């Protein structure tokens, strides 16, 4: 683990040095090299230092997170563009200016896009007596970066769907309940959440803060009016809503055991599972509709290439043998408040009789 960390820091530091050195040379700068180096070092480490939020004033850690996040997305763009320019051109001030402008534009778009919530519509045929509407969100990541003020437009977007069920597919909390700094304000926002027949959630890998705090996370969400299903099933007429413990929890129940008491002939089963890597098992267990999050659809370019190689699908819809999986890109963000190449969404799923 230590060697992997040291290796990462070496690669990250080396690539930042390479980018800074090339831009310095291409811009034709001749003095102030030490100031250039310090600026790059501060920007490159700002996001890393922001993760030690318990050791510094909150305003400082938020500022580091914001500035460091902007730089991190710019760095990822420059990491692709600078070597390409190095190979294909002789550099120069115009090349450097164009690369910096492109990185700044992509980052600015990502900052704006992360706060723009879109609605994604799906239709799924179901063996139910009447049409139903599900509003799915995932990955709110409520905590010390996304707070109650930023939660408010998310609640508004969900309520606009006028759903029968509101379903939260995990990572509602960013680093467990302790770092939700104003629980009362967040609770007032959740109290505005509207569903005609129920509000249900499963937990994700972040909800327990990676410290086994899932029970505390469940208690907090329950206090806010959300029924958390951890290897549990809620029956509501012809619909069953089941929620799995996250794969990070060691005592997670096998899916066939979780769903074994459901009458598959008379009940349409909606399964909440934060991570979307278990489609074959869940389809075989009798789930009709599987709802997931976790991937953020990559969130920041080019991470979508990685999520797409790990999860199938990492976003959108997959249907096979009458079973449908829908993976949300999430409504919040982890780390930087930036989304490039994907969007924050409420997925609205219309269940129509006729399966």
Short mmCIF file of C-alpha atoms in Angstrom, two decimals:
data_model
loop_
_atom_site.label_atom_id
_atom_site.label_comp_id
_atom_site.label_asym_id
_atom_site.label_seq_id
_atom_site.Cartn_x
_atom_site.Cartn_y
_atom_site.Cartn_z
CA UNK A 1 0.00 0.00 0.00
CA UNK A 2 2.80 2.38 0.93
CA UNK A 3 4.69 1.55 -2.26
CA UNK A 4 1.54 2.15 -4.33
CA UNK A 5 1.03 5.53 -2.65
CA UNK A 6 4.66 6.52 -3.19
CA UNK A 7 4.40 5.40 -6.81
CA UNK A 8 1.27 7.48 -7.35
CA UNK A 9 2.86 10.56 -5.79
CA UNK A 10 5.96 10.10 -7.94
CA UNK A 11 3.92 9.85 -11.14
CA UNK A 12 1.65 12.73 -10.16
CA UNK A 13 4.55 14.92 -9.15
CA UNK A 14 6.56 14.05 -12.26
CA UNK A 15 3.72 14.74 -14.68
CA UNK A 16 2.96 18.06 -12.99
CA UNK A 17 6.62 19.03 -13.28
CA UNK A 18 6.60 18.07 -16.96
CA UNK A 19 3.47 20.17 -17.68
CA UNK A 20 4.82 23.16 -15.74
CA UNK A 21 8.24 22.97 -17.43
CA UNK A 22 6.81 22.73 -20.95
CA UNK A 23 4.38 25.61 -20.45
CA UNK A 24 7.14 27.75 -18.91
CA UNK A 25 9.40 27.15 -21.89
CA UNK A 26 6.66 27.62 -24.50
CA UNK A 27 5.48 30.86 -22.93
CA UNK A 28 9.04 32.19 -23.21
CA UNK A 29 9.27 33.20 -19.56
CA UNK A 30 12.76 34.05 -18.34
CA UNK A 31 12.35 35.17 -14.74
CA UNK A 32 10.25 34.21 -11.76
CA UNK A 33 10.77 30.48 -12.23
CA UNK A 34 10.60 29.86 -8.49
CA UNK A 35 7.20 31.63 -8.31
CA UNK A 36 5.91 29.57 -11.26
CA UNK A 37 7.04 26.38 -9.53
CA UNK A 38 5.45 27.37 -6.21
CA UNK A 39 2.13 28.21 -7.90
CA UNK A 40 2.04 24.85 -9.65
CA UNK A 41 2.99 23.03 -6.44
CA UNK A 42 0.23 24.77 -4.46
CA UNK A 43 -2.39 24.08 -7.12
CA UNK A 44 -1.30 20.46 -7.58
CA UNK A 45 -1.48 19.68 -3.84
CA UNK A 46 -4.52 21.78 -2.88
CA UNK A 47 -7.09 19.03 -3.41
CA UNK A 48 -4.94 16.46 -1.61
CA UNK A 49 -4.57 18.72 1.44
CA UNK A 50 -8.29 19.52 1.44
CA UNK A 51 -8.99 15.89 2.35
CA UNK A 52 -7.49 16.54 5.80
CA UNK A 53 -10.49 18.69 6.65
CA UNK A 54 -10.51 17.73 10.33
CA UNK A 55 -7.10 19.35 10.84
CA UNK A 56 -7.87 22.82 9.46
CA UNK A 57 -10.62 25.46 9.47
CA UNK A 58 -13.61 24.40 7.39
CA UNK A 59 -13.47 27.49 5.17
CA UNK A 60 -9.84 26.76 4.32
CA UNK A 61 -10.51 23.11 3.49
CA UNK A 62 -13.47 24.11 1.27
CA UNK A 63 -11.33 26.70 -0.51
CA UNK A 64 -8.59 24.14 -1.08
CA UNK A 65 -11.16 21.64 -2.34
CA UNK A 66 -12.62 24.15 -4.79
CA UNK A 67 -9.34 25.48 -6.17
CA UNK A 68 -7.72 22.06 -6.11
CA UNK A 69 -10.70 20.55 -7.93
CA UNK A 70 -10.49 23.17 -10.66
CA UNK A 71 -6.81 22.46 -11.07
CA UNK A 72 -7.28 18.68 -11.03
CA UNK A 73 -9.64 18.77 -14.02
CA UNK A 74 -7.32 21.20 -15.83
CA UNK A 75 -4.39 18.91 -15.06
CA UNK A 76 -6.21 15.93 -16.58
CA UNK A 77 -6.85 17.89 -19.78
CA UNK A 78 -3.28 19.21 -19.94
CA UNK A 79 -1.95 15.71 -19.28
CA UNK A 80 -3.49 14.71 -22.61
CA UNK A 81 -2.83 17.88 -24.57
CA UNK A 82 0.72 18.86 -23.56
CA UNK A 83 2.39 15.58 -24.64
CA UNK A 84 0.42 15.68 -27.91
CA UNK A 85 1.54 19.26 -28.55
CA UNK A 86 5.09 18.29 -27.60
CA UNK A 87 5.09 15.57 -30.26
CA UNK A 88 3.25 17.43 -33.01
CA UNK A 89 4.40 21.04 -32.66
CA UNK A 90 7.38 23.10 -31.63
CA UNK A 91 5.38 24.69 -28.87
CA UNK A 92 5.50 28.43 -28.45
CA UNK A 93 3.36 31.07 -26.73
CA UNK A 94 0.33 30.54 -28.96
CA UNK A 95 0.31 26.78 -28.37
CA UNK A 96 0.67 27.27 -24.60
CA UNK A 97 -2.10 29.88 -24.54
CA UNK A 98 -4.45 27.65 -26.54
CA UNK A 99 -3.82 24.66 -24.27
CA UNK A 100 -4.40 26.72 -21.12
CA UNK A 101 -7.57 28.22 -22.59
CA UNK A 102 -8.92 24.80 -23.55
CA UNK A 103 -8.23 23.41 -20.07
CA UNK A 104 -9.88 26.46 -18.46
CA UNK A 105 -12.96 26.20 -20.70
CA UNK A 106 -13.44 22.49 -20.03
CA UNK A 107 -13.08 23.07 -16.29
CA UNK A 108 -15.49 26.03 -16.29
CA UNK A 109 -18.03 23.93 -18.17
CA UNK A 110 -17.59 21.12 -15.62
CA UNK A 111 -18.20 23.49 -12.69
CA UNK A 112 -21.41 24.78 -14.32
CA UNK A 113 -22.55 21.34 -15.44
CA UNK A 114 -22.19 19.80 -11.97
CA UNK A 115 -24.87 22.16 -10.69
CA UNK A 116 -27.26 21.61 -13.60
CA UNK A 117 -29.69 18.79 -12.83
CA UNK A 118 -31.32 17.11 -15.82
CA UNK A 119 -34.19 14.64 -16.01
CA UNK A 120 -33.64 11.31 -17.76
CA UNK A 121 -36.78 9.36 -18.68
CA UNK A 122 -37.17 5.60 -18.97
CA UNK A 123 -40.18 3.38 -19.64
CA UNK A 124 -40.29 -0.19 -18.34
CA UNK A 125 -43.12 -2.64 -18.96
CA UNK A 126 -44.27 -4.29 -15.75
CA UNK A 127 -46.86 -6.82 -14.67
CA UNK A 128 -48.74 -4.35 -12.44
CA UNK A 129 -52.40 -3.28 -12.40
CA UNK A 130 -51.77 0.46 -12.90
CA UNK A 131 -48.96 2.75 -14.11
CA UNK A 132 -46.41 3.88 -11.54
CA UNK A 133 -43.66 6.49 -11.57
CA UNK A 134 -40.30 6.02 -9.85
CA UNK A 135 -37.87 8.87 -9.22
CA UNK A 136 -34.33 7.55 -8.84
CA UNK A 137 -31.37 9.50 -7.50
CA UNK A 138 -28.01 8.32 -6.26
CA UNK A 139 -24.72 9.69 -5.00
CA UNK A 140 -25.89 12.88 -3.32
CA UNK A 141 -22.67 12.85 -1.25
CA UNK A 142 -24.11 15.12 1.40
CA UNK A 143 -21.39 16.22 3.79
CA UNK A 144 -18.93 19.04 4.29
CA UNK A 145 -18.73 19.97 0.59
CA UNK A 146 -22.34 19.40 -0.51
CA UNK A 147 -24.49 20.87 2.25
CA UNK A 148 -28.18 21.58 2.83
CA UNK A 149 -28.10 24.67 0.59
CA UNK A 150 -26.88 22.58 -2.34
CA UNK A 151 -29.30 19.79 -1.42
CA UNK A 152 -32.32 22.09 -1.92
CA UNK A 153 -32.35 22.12 -5.76
CA UNK A 154 -31.88 18.34 -5.75
CA UNK A 155 -35.03 17.93 -3.64
CA UNK A 156 -36.87 20.33 -5.97
CA UNK A 157 -35.83 18.29 -9.02
CA UNK A 158 -37.06 15.06 -7.46
CA UNK A 159 -40.37 16.58 -6.37
CA UNK A 160 -40.95 17.83 -9.92
CA UNK A 161 -41.29 14.20 -11.02
CA UNK A 162 -44.44 13.80 -8.87
CA UNK A 163 -43.41 10.18 -8.27
CA UNK A 164 -45.16 7.31 -6.58
CA UNK A 165 -41.84 6.11 -5.18
CA UNK A 166 -38.64 8.06 -4.53
CA UNK A 167 -35.66 5.73 -4.51
CA UNK A 168 -32.12 6.56 -3.37
CA UNK A 169 -29.48 4.17 -4.67
CA UNK A 170 -26.74 4.77 -2.13
CA UNK A 171 -24.02 7.25 -1.17
CA UNK A 172 -26.57 9.74 0.12
CA UNK A 173 -23.86 10.71 2.61
CA UNK A 174 -20.30 11.50 1.57
CA UNK A 175 -18.23 10.50 4.58
CA UNK A 176 -20.77 9.13 6.99
CA UNK A 177 -23.12 11.00 9.32
CA UNK A 178 -20.42 12.79 11.33
CA UNK A 179 -19.43 15.13 8.50
CA UNK A 180 -22.97 16.27 7.73
CA UNK A 181 -22.31 19.58 9.45
CA UNK A 182 -25.88 20.89 9.76
CA UNK A 183 -28.07 17.84 10.22
CA UNK A 184 -31.12 19.90 11.13
CA UNK A 185 -30.98 21.95 7.93
CA UNK A 186 -30.45 18.79 5.87
CA UNK A 187 -33.36 17.16 7.68
CA UNK A 188 -35.62 20.09 6.78
CA UNK A 189 -34.73 19.63 3.13
CA UNK A 190 -35.46 15.88 3.25
CA UNK A 191 -38.77 16.67 4.95
CA UNK A 192 -39.79 18.40 1.71
CA UNK A 193 -39.25 15.21 -0.32
CA UNK A 194 -42.56 14.01 -1.71
CA UNK A 195 -43.64 10.52 -2.82
CA UNK A 196 -47.16 9.15 -3.05
CA UNK A 197 -46.30 5.64 -1.85
CA UNK A 198 -42.88 5.66 -0.23
CA UNK A 199 -39.29 6.87 0.01
CA UNK A 200 -36.72 4.08 0.11
CA UNK A 201 -32.93 3.88 0.05
CA UNK A 202 -30.07 1.44 0.11
CA UNK A 203 -26.66 2.39 1.46
CA UNK A 204 -23.49 2.79 -0.57
CA UNK A 205 -19.83 2.48 0.18
CA UNK A 206 -19.54 6.13 1.33
CA UNK A 207 -22.54 6.17 3.67
CA UNK A 208 -20.67 4.32 6.39
CA UNK A 209 -17.58 6.53 6.01
CA UNK A 210 -15.49 3.37 5.38
CA UNK A 211 -15.51 2.95 9.17
CA UNK A 212 -18.48 0.66 9.71
CA UNK A 213 -20.88 3.53 10.42
CA UNK A 214 -23.73 2.06 8.39
CA UNK A 215 -26.00 1.75 11.45
CA UNK A 216 -25.52 5.43 12.27
CA UNK A 217 -26.12 6.38 8.63
CA UNK A 218 -29.34 4.36 8.64
CA UNK A 219 -30.51 6.03 11.83
CA UNK A 220 -29.87 9.51 10.43
CA UNK A 221 -31.68 8.85 7.15
CA UNK A 222 -34.58 7.24 9.02
CA UNK A 223 -34.83 10.38 11.14
CA UNK A 224 -35.13 12.34 7.92
CA UNK A 225 -38.05 10.23 6.71
CA UNK A 226 -36.22 7.79 4.44
CA UNK A 227 -36.75 4.07 4.91
CA UNK A 228 -33.37 2.39 4.53
CA UNK A 229 -33.44 -1.19 3.27
CA UNK A 230 -30.35 -3.19 4.20
CA UNK A 231 -31.00 -6.69 2.95
CA UNK A 232 -34.70 -6.04 3.49
CA UNK A 233 -37.86 -6.10 1.38
CA UNK A 234 -40.79 -3.69 1.56
CA UNK A 235 -44.02 -5.07 0.06
CA UNK A 236 -46.58 -2.64 -1.35
CA UNK A 237 -49.35 -4.45 -3.17
CA UNK A 238 -48.10 -5.70 -6.51
CA UNK A 239 -44.70 -4.05 -6.01
CA UNK A 240 -41.80 -5.13 -3.81
CA UNK A 241 -38.92 -2.74 -3.14
CA UNK A 242 -35.82 -4.57 -1.97
CA UNK A 243 -32.57 -3.01 -0.84
CA UNK A 244 -29.21 -4.76 -0.58
CA UNK A 245 -26.39 -3.96 1.76
CA UNK A 246 -23.48 -2.53 -0.15
CA UNK A 247 -20.86 -4.94 -1.43
CA UNK A 248 -18.41 -3.31 1.00
CA UNK A 249 -20.35 -4.75 3.96
CA UNK A 250 -19.03 -8.21 4.76
CA UNK A 251 -22.30 -9.74 5.96
CA UNK A 252 -24.27 -8.95 2.80
CA UNK A 253 -27.01 -11.47 2.11
CA UNK A 254 -27.01 -13.46 -1.16
CA UNK A 255 -29.61 -12.00 -3.48
CA UNK A 256 -31.56 -15.24 -3.94
CA UNK A 257 -31.98 -15.44 -0.17
CA UNK A 258 -33.10 -11.81 0.02
CA UNK A 259 -35.80 -12.27 -2.63
CA UNK A 260 -36.85 -15.84 -1.84
CA UNK A 261 -40.10 -14.92 -0.01
CA UNK A 262 -41.41 -12.76 -2.86
CA UNK A 263 -44.13 -14.30 -5.02
CA UNK A 264 -42.53 -13.73 -8.42
CA UNK A 265 -45.79 -14.46 -10.26
CA UNK A 266 -47.76 -11.75 -8.50
CA UNK A 267 -45.14 -9.16 -7.59
CA UNK A 268 -42.94 -6.79 -9.58
CA UNK A 269 -39.60 -6.58 -7.77
CA UNK A 270 -37.53 -3.39 -7.74
CA UNK A 271 -34.04 -3.97 -6.32
CA UNK A 272 -31.81 -1.20 -5.00
CA UNK A 273 -28.10 -2.02 -5.06
CA UNK A 274 -25.56 0.78 -4.99
CA UNK A 275 -22.88 -0.86 -7.13
CA UNK A 276 -23.92 -2.17 -10.58
CA UNK A 277 -21.63 -5.18 -10.85
CA UNK A 278 -24.07 -7.95 -9.94
CA UNK A 279 -26.58 -8.11 -12.79
CA UNK A 280 -26.34 -11.89 -13.50
CA UNK A 281 -26.84 -12.85 -9.84
CA UNK A 282 -29.71 -10.43 -9.32
CA UNK A 283 -31.46 -11.36 -12.55
CA UNK A 284 -31.24 -15.05 -11.62
CA UNK A 285 -32.68 -14.29 -8.18
CA UNK A 286 -35.83 -12.86 -9.75
CA UNK A 287 -35.33 -9.08 -9.74
CA UNK A 288 -37.38 -7.34 -12.43
CA UNK A 289 -35.80 -3.87 -12.18
CA UNK A 290 -32.36 -3.19 -10.66
CA UNK A 291 -31.48 0.41 -9.78
CA UNK A 292 -27.87 1.44 -9.11
CA UNK A 293 -25.49 4.38 -8.89
CA UNK A 294 -21.84 4.46 -7.74
CA UNK A 295 -20.09 5.11 -11.05
CA UNK A 296 -21.02 8.82 -11.48
CA UNK A 297 -20.64 7.94 -15.18
CA UNK A 298 -16.99 8.81 -14.73
CA UNK A 299 -17.79 12.32 -13.43
CA UNK A 300 -14.54 13.90 -14.67
CA UNK A 301 -13.04 13.30 -18.09
CA UNK A 302 -11.37 10.88 -18.83
CA UNK A 303 -12.44 8.69 -15.85
CA UNK A 304 -15.48 7.51 -17.81
CA UNK A 305 -13.13 5.32 -19.83
CA UNK A 306 -12.23 3.47 -16.62
CA UNK A 307 -15.78 3.04 -15.29
CA UNK A 308 -16.90 1.81 -18.71
CA UNK A 309 -14.28 -0.93 -18.64
CA UNK A 310 -15.25 -2.09 -15.14
CA UNK A 311 -19.05 -1.94 -15.11
CA UNK A 312 -21.45 -3.14 -17.81
CA UNK A 313 -23.29 -0.87 -17.94
CA UNK A 314 -21.59 1.96 -16.06
CA UNK A 315 -24.50 4.22 -17.03
CA UNK A 316 -27.93 3.94 -18.56
CA UNK A 317 -30.08 0.91 -19.28
CA UNK A 318 -29.46 -2.79 -19.83
CA UNK A 319 -32.26 -5.30 -20.45
CA UNK A 320 -31.82 -9.05 -20.66
CA UNK A 321 -34.33 -11.90 -20.29
CA UNK A 322 -37.02 -9.58 -18.97
CA UNK A 323 -34.76 -8.02 -16.32
CA UNK A 324 -33.75 -4.35 -16.60
CA UNK A 325 -30.87 -2.58 -14.88
CA UNK A 326 -30.70 1.22 -14.79
CA UNK A 327 -27.51 2.90 -13.57
CA UNK A 328 -27.75 6.56 -12.63
CA UNK A 329 -24.92 9.04 -13.13
CA UNK A 330 -25.80 10.47 -9.72
CA UNK A 331 -27.07 13.86 -8.65
CA UNK A 332 -24.14 15.03 -6.53
CA UNK A 333 -20.38 14.73 -6.88
CA UNK A 334 -17.52 13.15 -5.02
CA UNK A 335 -14.44 15.29 -4.48
CA UNK A 336 -14.39 18.20 -6.93
CA UNK A 337 -17.76 19.81 -7.71
CA UNK A 338 -17.13 19.19 -11.39
CA UNK A 339 -18.83 17.08 -14.07
CA UNK A 340 -17.39 16.85 -17.56
CA UNK A 341 -18.75 14.42 -20.12
CA UNK A 342 -21.75 13.47 -17.96
CA UNK A 343 -24.55 15.16 -16.07
CA UNK A 344 -26.24 15.26 -12.68
CA UNK A 345 -29.62 13.63 -13.03
CA UNK A 346 -32.94 12.53 -11.67
CA UNK A 347 -33.93 9.34 -13.48
CA UNK A 348 -37.71 9.12 -13.90
CA UNK A 349 -38.88 5.57 -14.61
CA UNK A 350 -42.44 4.96 -15.75
CA UNK A 351 -43.69 1.45 -15.06
CA UNK A 352 -46.43 0.66 -17.57
CA UNK A 353 -48.75 -2.39 -17.35
CA UNK A 354 -48.22 -4.97 -20.03
CA UNK A 355 -45.17 -7.13 -19.29
#
